[in-house]
mmCIF file with all atom_site columns, C-alpha atoms in Angstrom:
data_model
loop_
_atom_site.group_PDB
_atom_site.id
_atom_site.type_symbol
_atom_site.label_atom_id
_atom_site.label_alt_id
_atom_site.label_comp_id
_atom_site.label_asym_id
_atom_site.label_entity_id
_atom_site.label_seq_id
_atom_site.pdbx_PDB_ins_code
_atom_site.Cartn_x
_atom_site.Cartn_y
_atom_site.Cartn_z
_atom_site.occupancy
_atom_site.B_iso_or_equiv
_atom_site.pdbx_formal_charge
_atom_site.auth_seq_id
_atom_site.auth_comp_id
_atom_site.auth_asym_id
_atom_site.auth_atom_id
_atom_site.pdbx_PDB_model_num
ATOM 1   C CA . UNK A 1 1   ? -36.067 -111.578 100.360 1.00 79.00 ? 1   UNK A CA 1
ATOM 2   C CA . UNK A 1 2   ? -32.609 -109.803 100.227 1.00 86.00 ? 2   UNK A CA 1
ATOM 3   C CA . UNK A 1 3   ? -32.920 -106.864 101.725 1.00 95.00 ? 3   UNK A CA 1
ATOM 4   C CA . UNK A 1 4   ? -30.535 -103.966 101.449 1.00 95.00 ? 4   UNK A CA 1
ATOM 5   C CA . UNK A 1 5   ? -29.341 -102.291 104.805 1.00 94.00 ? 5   UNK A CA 1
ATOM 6   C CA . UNK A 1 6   ? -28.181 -99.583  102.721 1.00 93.00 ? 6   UNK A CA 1
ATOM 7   C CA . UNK A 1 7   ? -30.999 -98.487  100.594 1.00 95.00 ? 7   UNK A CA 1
ATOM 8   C CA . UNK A 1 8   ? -33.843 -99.581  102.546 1.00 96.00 ? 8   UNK A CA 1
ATOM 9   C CA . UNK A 1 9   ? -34.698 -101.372 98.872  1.00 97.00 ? 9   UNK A CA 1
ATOM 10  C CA . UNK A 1 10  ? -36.389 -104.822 99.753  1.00 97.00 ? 10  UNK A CA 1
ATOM 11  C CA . UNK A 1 11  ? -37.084 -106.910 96.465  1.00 97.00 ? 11  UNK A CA 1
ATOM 12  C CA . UNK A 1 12  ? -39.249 -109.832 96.590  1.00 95.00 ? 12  UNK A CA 1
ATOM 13  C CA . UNK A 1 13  ? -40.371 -112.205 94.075  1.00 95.00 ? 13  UNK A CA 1
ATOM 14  C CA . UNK A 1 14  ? -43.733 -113.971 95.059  1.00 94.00 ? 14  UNK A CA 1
ATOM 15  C CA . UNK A 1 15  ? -43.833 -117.779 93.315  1.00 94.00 ? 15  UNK A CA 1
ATOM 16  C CA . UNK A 1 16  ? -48.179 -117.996 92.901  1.00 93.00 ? 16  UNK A CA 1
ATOM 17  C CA . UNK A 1 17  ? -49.208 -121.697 91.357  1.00 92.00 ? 17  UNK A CA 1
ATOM 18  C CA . UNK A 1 18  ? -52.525 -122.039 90.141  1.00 92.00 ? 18  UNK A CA 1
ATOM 19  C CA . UNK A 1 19  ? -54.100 -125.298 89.767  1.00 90.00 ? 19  UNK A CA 1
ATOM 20  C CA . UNK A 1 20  ? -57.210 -124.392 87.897  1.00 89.00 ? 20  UNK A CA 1
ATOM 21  C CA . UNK A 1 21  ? -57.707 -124.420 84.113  1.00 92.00 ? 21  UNK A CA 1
ATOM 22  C CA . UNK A 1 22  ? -58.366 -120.913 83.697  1.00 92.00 ? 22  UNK A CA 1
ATOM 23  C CA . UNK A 1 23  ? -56.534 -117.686 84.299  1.00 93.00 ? 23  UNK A CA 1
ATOM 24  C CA . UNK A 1 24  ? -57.473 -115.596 87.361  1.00 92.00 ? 24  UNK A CA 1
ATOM 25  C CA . UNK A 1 25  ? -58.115 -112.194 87.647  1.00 93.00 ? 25  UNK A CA 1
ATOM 26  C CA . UNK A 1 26  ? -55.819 -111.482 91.115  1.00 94.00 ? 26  UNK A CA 1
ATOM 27  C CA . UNK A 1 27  ? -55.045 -109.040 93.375  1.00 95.00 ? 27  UNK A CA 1
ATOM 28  C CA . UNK A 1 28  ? -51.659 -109.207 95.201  1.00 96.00 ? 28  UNK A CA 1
ATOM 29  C CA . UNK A 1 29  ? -50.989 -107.113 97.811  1.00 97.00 ? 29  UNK A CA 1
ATOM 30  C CA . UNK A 1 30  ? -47.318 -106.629 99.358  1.00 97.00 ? 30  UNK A CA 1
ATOM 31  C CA . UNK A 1 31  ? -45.994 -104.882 102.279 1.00 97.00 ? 31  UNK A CA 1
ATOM 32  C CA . UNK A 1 32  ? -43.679 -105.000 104.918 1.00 97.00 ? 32  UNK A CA 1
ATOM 33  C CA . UNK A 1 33  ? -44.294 -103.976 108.700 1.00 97.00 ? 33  UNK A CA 1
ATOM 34  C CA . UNK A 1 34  ? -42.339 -103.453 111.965 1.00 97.00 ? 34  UNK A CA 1
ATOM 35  C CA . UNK A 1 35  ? -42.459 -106.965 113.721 1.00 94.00 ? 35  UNK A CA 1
ATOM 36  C CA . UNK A 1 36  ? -45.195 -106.648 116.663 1.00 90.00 ? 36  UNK A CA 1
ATOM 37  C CA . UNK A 1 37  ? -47.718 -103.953 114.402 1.00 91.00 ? 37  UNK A CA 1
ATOM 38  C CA . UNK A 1 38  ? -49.493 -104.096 111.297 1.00 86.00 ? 38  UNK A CA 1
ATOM 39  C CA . UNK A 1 39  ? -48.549 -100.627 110.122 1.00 93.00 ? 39  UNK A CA 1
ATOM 40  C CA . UNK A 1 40  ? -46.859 -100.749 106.887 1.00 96.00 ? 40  UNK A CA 1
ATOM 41  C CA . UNK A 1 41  ? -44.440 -99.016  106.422 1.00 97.00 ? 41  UNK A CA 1
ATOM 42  C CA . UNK A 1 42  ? -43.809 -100.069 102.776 1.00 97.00 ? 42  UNK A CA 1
ATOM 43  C CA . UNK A 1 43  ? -46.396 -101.600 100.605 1.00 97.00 ? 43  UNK A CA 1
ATOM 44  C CA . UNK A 1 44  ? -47.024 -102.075 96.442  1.00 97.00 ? 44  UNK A CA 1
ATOM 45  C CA . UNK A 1 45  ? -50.533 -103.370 95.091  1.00 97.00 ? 45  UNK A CA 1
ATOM 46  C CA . UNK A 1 46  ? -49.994 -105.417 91.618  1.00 96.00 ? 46  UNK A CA 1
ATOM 47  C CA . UNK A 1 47  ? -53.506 -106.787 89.636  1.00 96.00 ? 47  UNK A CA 1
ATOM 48  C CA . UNK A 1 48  ? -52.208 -109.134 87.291  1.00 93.00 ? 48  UNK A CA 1
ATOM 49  C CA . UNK A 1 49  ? -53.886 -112.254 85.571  1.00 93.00 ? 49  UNK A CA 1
ATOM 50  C CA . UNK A 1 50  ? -52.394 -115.640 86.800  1.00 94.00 ? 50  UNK A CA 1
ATOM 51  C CA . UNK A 1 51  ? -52.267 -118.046 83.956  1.00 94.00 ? 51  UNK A CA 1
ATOM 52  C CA . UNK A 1 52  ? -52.336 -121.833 85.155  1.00 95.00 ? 52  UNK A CA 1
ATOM 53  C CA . UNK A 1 53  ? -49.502 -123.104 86.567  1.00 95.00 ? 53  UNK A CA 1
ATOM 54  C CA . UNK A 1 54  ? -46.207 -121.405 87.649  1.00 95.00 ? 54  UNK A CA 1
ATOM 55  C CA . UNK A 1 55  ? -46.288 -117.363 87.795  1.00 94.00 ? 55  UNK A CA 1
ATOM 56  C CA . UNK A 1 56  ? -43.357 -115.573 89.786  1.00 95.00 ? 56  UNK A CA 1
ATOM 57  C CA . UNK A 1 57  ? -44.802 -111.551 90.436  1.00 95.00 ? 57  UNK A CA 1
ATOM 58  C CA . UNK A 1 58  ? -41.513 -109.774 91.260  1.00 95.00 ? 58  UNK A CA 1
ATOM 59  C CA . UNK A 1 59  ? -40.990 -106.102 92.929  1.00 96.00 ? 59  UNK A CA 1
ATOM 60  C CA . UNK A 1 60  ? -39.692 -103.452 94.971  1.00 96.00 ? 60  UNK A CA 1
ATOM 61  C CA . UNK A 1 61  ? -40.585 -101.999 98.211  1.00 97.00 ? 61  UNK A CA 1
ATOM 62  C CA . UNK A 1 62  ? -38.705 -99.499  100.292 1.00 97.00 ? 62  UNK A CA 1
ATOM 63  C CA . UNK A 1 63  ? -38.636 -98.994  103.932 1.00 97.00 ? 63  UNK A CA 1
ATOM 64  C CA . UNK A 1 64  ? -37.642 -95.344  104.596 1.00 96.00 ? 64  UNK A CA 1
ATOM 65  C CA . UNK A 1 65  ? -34.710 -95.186  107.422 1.00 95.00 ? 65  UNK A CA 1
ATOM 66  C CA . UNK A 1 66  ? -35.104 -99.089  108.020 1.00 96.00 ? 66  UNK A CA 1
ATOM 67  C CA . UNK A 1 67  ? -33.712 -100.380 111.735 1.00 96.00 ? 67  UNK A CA 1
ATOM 68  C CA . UNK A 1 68  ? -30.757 -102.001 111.784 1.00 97.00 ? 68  UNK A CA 1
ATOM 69  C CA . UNK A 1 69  ? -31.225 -106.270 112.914 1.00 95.00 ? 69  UNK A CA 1
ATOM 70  C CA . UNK A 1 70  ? -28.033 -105.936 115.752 1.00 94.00 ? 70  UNK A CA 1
ATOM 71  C CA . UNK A 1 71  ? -26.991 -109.114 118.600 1.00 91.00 ? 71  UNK A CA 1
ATOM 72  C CA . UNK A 1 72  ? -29.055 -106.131 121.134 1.00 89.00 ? 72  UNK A CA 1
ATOM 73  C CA . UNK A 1 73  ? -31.422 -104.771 118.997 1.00 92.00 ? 73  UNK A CA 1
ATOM 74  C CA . UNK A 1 74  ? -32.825 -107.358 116.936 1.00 92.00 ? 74  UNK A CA 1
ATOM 75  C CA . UNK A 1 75  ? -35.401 -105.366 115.311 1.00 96.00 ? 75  UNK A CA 1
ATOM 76  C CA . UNK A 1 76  ? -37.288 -107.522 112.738 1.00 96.00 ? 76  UNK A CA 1
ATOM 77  C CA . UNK A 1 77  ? -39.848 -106.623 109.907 1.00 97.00 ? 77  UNK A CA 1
ATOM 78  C CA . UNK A 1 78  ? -42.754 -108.571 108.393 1.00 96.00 ? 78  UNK A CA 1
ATOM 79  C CA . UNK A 1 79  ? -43.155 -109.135 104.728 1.00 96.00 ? 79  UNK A CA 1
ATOM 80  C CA . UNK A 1 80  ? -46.972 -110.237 103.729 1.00 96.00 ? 80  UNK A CA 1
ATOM 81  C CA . UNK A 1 81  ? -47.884 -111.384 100.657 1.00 96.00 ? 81  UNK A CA 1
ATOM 82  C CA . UNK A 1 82  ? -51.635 -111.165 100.189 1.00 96.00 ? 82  UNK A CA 1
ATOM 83  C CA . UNK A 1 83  ? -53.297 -112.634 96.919  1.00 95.00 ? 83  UNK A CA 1
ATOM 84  C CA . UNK A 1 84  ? -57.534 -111.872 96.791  1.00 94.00 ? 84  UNK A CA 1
ATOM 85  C CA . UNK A 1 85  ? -59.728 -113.115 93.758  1.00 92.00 ? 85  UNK A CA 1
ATOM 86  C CA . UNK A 1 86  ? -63.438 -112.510 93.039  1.00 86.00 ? 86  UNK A CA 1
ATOM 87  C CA . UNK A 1 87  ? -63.725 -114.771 90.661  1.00 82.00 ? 87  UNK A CA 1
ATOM 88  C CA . UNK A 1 88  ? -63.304 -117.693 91.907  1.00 82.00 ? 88  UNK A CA 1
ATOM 89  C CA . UNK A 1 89  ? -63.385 -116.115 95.770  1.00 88.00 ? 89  UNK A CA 1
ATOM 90  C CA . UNK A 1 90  ? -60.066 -116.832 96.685  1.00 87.00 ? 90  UNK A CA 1
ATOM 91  C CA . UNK A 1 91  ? -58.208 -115.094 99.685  1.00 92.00 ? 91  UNK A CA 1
ATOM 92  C CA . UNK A 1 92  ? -54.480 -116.257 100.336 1.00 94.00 ? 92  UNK A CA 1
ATOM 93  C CA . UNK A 1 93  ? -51.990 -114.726 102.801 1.00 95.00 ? 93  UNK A CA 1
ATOM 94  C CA . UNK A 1 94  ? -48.587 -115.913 104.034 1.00 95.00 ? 94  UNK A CA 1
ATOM 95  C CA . UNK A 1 95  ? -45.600 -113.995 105.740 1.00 95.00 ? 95  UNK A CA 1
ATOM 96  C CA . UNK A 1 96  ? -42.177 -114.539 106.791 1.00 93.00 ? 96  UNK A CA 1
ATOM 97  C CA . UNK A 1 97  ? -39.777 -111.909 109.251 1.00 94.00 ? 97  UNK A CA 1
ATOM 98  C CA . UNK A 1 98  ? -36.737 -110.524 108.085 1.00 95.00 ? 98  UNK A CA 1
ATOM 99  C CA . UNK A 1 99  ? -34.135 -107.852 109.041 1.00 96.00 ? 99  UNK A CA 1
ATOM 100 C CA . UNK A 1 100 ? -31.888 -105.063 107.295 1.00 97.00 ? 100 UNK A CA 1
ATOM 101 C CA . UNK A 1 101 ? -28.094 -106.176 108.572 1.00 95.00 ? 101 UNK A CA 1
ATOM 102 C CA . UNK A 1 102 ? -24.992 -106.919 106.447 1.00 94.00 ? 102 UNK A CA 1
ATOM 103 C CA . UNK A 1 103 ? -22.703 -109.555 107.841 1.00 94.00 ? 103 UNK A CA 1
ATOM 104 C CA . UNK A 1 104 ? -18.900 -109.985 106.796 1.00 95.00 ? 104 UNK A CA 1
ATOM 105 C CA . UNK A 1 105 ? -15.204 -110.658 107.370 1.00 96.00 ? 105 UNK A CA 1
ATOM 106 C CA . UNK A 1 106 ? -12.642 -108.086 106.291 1.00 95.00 ? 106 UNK A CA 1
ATOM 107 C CA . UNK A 1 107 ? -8.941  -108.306 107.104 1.00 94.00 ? 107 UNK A CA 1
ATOM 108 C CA . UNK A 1 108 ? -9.665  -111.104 109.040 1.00 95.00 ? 108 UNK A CA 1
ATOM 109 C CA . UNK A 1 109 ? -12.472 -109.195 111.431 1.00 96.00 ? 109 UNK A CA 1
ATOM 110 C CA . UNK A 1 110 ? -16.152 -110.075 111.591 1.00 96.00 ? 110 UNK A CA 1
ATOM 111 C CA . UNK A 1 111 ? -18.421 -106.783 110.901 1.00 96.00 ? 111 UNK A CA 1
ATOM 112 C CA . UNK A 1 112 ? -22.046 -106.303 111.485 1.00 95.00 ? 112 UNK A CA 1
ATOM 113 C CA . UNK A 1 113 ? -23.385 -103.483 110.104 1.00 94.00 ? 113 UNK A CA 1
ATOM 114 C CA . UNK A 1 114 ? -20.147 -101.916 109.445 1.00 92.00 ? 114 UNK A CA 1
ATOM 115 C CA . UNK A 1 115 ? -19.078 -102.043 113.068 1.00 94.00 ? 115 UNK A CA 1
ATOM 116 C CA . UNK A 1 116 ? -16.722 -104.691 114.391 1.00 96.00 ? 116 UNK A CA 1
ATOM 117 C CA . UNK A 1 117 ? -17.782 -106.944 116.763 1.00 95.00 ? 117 UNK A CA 1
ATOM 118 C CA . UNK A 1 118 ? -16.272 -110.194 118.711 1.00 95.00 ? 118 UNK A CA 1
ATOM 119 C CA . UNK A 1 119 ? -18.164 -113.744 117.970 1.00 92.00 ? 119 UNK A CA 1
ATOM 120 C CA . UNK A 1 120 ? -18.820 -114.986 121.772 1.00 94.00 ? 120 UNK A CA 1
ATOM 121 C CA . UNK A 1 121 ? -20.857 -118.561 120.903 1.00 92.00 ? 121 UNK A CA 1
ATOM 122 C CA . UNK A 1 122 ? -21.907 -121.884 122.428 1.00 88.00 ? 122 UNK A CA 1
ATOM 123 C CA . UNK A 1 123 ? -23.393 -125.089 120.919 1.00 84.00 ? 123 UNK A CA 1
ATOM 124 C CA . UNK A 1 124 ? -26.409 -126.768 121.954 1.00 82.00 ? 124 UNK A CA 1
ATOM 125 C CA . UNK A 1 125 ? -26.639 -130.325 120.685 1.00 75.00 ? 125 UNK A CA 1
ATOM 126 C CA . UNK A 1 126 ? -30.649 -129.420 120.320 1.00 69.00 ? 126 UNK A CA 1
ATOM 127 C CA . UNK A 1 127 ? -31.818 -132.620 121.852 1.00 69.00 ? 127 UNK A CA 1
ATOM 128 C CA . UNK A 1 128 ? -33.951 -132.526 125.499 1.00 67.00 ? 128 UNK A CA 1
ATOM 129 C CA . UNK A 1 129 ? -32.825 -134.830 128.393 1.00 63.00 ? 129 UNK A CA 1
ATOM 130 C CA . UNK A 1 130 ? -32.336 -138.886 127.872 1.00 59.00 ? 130 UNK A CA 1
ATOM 131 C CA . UNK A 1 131 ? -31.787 -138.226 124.080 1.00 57.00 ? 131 UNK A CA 1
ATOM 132 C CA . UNK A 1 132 ? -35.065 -137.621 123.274 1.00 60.00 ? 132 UNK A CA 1
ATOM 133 C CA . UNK A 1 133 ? -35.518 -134.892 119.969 1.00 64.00 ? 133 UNK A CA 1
ATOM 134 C CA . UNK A 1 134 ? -37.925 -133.359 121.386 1.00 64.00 ? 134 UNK A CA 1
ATOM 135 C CA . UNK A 1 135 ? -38.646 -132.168 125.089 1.00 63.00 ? 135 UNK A CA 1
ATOM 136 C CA . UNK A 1 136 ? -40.573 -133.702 127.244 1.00 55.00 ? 136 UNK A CA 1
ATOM 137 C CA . UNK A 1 137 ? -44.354 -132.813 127.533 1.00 59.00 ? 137 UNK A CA 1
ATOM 138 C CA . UNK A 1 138 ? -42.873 -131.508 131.221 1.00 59.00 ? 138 UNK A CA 1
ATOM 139 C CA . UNK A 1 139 ? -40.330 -128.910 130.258 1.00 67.00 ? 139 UNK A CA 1
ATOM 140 C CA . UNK A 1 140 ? -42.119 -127.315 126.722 1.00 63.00 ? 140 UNK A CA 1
ATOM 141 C CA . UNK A 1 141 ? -39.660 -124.819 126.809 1.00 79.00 ? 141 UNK A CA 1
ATOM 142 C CA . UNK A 1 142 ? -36.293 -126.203 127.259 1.00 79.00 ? 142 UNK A CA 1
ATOM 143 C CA . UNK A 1 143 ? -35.266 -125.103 124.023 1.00 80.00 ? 143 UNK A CA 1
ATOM 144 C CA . UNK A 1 144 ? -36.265 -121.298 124.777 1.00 84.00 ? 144 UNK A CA 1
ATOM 145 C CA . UNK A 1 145 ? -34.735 -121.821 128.444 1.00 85.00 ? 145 UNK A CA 1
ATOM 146 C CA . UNK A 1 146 ? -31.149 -122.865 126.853 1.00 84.00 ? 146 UNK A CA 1
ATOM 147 C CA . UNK A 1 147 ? -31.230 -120.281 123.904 1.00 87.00 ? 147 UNK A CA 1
ATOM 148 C CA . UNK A 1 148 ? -31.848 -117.689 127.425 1.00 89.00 ? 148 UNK A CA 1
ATOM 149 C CA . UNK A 1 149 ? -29.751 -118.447 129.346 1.00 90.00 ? 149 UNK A CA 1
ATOM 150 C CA . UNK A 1 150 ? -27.069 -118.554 126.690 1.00 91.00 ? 150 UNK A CA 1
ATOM 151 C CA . UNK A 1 151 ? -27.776 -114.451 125.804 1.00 91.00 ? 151 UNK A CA 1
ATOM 152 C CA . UNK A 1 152 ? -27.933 -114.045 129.607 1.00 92.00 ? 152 UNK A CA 1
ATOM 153 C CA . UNK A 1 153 ? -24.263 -115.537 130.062 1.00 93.00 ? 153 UNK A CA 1
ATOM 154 C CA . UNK A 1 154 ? -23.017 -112.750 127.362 1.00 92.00 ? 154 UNK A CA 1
ATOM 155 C CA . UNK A 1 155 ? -23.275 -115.231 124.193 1.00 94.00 ? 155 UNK A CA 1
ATOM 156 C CA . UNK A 1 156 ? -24.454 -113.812 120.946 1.00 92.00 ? 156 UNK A CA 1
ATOM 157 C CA . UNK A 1 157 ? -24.336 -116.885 118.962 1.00 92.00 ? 157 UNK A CA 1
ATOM 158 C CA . UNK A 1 158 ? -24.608 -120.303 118.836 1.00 90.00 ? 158 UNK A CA 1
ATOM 159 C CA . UNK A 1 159 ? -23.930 -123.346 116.973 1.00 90.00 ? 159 UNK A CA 1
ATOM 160 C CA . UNK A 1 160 ? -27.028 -125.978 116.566 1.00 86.00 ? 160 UNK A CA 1
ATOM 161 C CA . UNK A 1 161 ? -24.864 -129.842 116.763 1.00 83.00 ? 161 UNK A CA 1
ATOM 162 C CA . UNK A 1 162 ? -26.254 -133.102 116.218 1.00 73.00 ? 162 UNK A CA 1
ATOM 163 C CA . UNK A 1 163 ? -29.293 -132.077 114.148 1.00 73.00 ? 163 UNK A CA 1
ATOM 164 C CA . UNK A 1 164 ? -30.873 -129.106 112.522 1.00 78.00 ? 164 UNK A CA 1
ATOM 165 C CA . UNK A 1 165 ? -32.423 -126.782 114.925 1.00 81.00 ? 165 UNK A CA 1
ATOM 166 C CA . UNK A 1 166 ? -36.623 -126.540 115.202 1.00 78.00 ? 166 UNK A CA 1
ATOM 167 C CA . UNK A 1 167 ? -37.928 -123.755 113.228 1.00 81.00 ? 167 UNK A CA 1
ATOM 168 C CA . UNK A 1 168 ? -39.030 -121.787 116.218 1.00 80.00 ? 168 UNK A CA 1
ATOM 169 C CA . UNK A 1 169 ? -35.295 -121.825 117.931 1.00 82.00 ? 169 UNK A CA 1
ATOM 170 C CA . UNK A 1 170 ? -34.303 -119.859 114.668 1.00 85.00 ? 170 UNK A CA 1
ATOM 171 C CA . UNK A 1 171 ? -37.209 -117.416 115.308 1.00 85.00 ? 171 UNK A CA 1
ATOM 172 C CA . UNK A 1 172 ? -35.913 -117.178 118.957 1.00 85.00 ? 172 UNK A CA 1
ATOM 173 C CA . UNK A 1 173 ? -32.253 -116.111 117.831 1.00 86.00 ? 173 UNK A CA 1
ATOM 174 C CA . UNK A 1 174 ? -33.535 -113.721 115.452 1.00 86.00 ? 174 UNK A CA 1
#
């Protein structure tokens, strides 16, 4: 996904693969949605025939007025990819999150969403007490804990050290 903060335009390309011998007769539904509802608010039906193998099903959608991703309002959308089959009964789903923001330097300056702002990060070297990768079955959320308290000491970034960070800590800074 590469949304356009702009336009609203969000074009996707869904990869399918289908291991059978035979084309199928699909239905693939997209849309995007607020984060936290499951009101579209921009959604495109395509019924296409997937031939076996590789198929990549590209298109458009367009979120009217779309809310900005910003460090205090991180508002997030949902894009779903739904493919249904009769024959052979197939039903697949899978979604990601995303936001409309644009992100850049000019004349030196960082600028999110046109406005200039001021980078205030720390580092977490994403590894839980007695360097151990993963918390302890004690604290579960350590990682949430320090990605807190970070945003509650005025940070609005952060730097992951020593490692990659867990898929859920990016969800968390989103």
């Amino acid at each position: 996904l590469s949304p356009d903060w702009k336009t609203g335009r969000v074009p996707v390309e869904v990869m399918l693969q289908n291991a059978g011998k035979t084309p199928i007769n699909a239905r693939i539904e997209l849309a995007a949605s607020p984060d936290g509802t499951s009101d579209p608010v921009a959604a495109t039906t395509i019924v296409q025939d997937i031939s076996p193998g590789a198929t990549s099903v590209q298109a458009d959608l367009l979120v009217e007025g779309p809310r900005l991703w910003d460090v205090e309002q991180p508002n997030l959308y949902v894009f779903t990819a739904r493919l249904t089959s009769e024959i052979p009964a197939l039903v697949h789903q899978k979604s990601c999150r995303f936001g409309f923001r644009d992100f850049r330097v000019e004349k030196g300056f960082f600028r999110l969403n046109g406005r200039r702002i001021f980078l205030k990060s720390s580092h977490t070297c994403n590894q839980a007490p007695i360097g151990q990768v993963v918390p302890p079955e004690s604290e579960p959320d350590l990682f949430r804990k320090d990605l807190l308290y970070m945003k509650s000491s005025g940070f609005n970034a952060v730097r992951f050290i020593a490692g990659i960070p867990h898929p859920y800590q990016l969800d968390l800074c989103d």
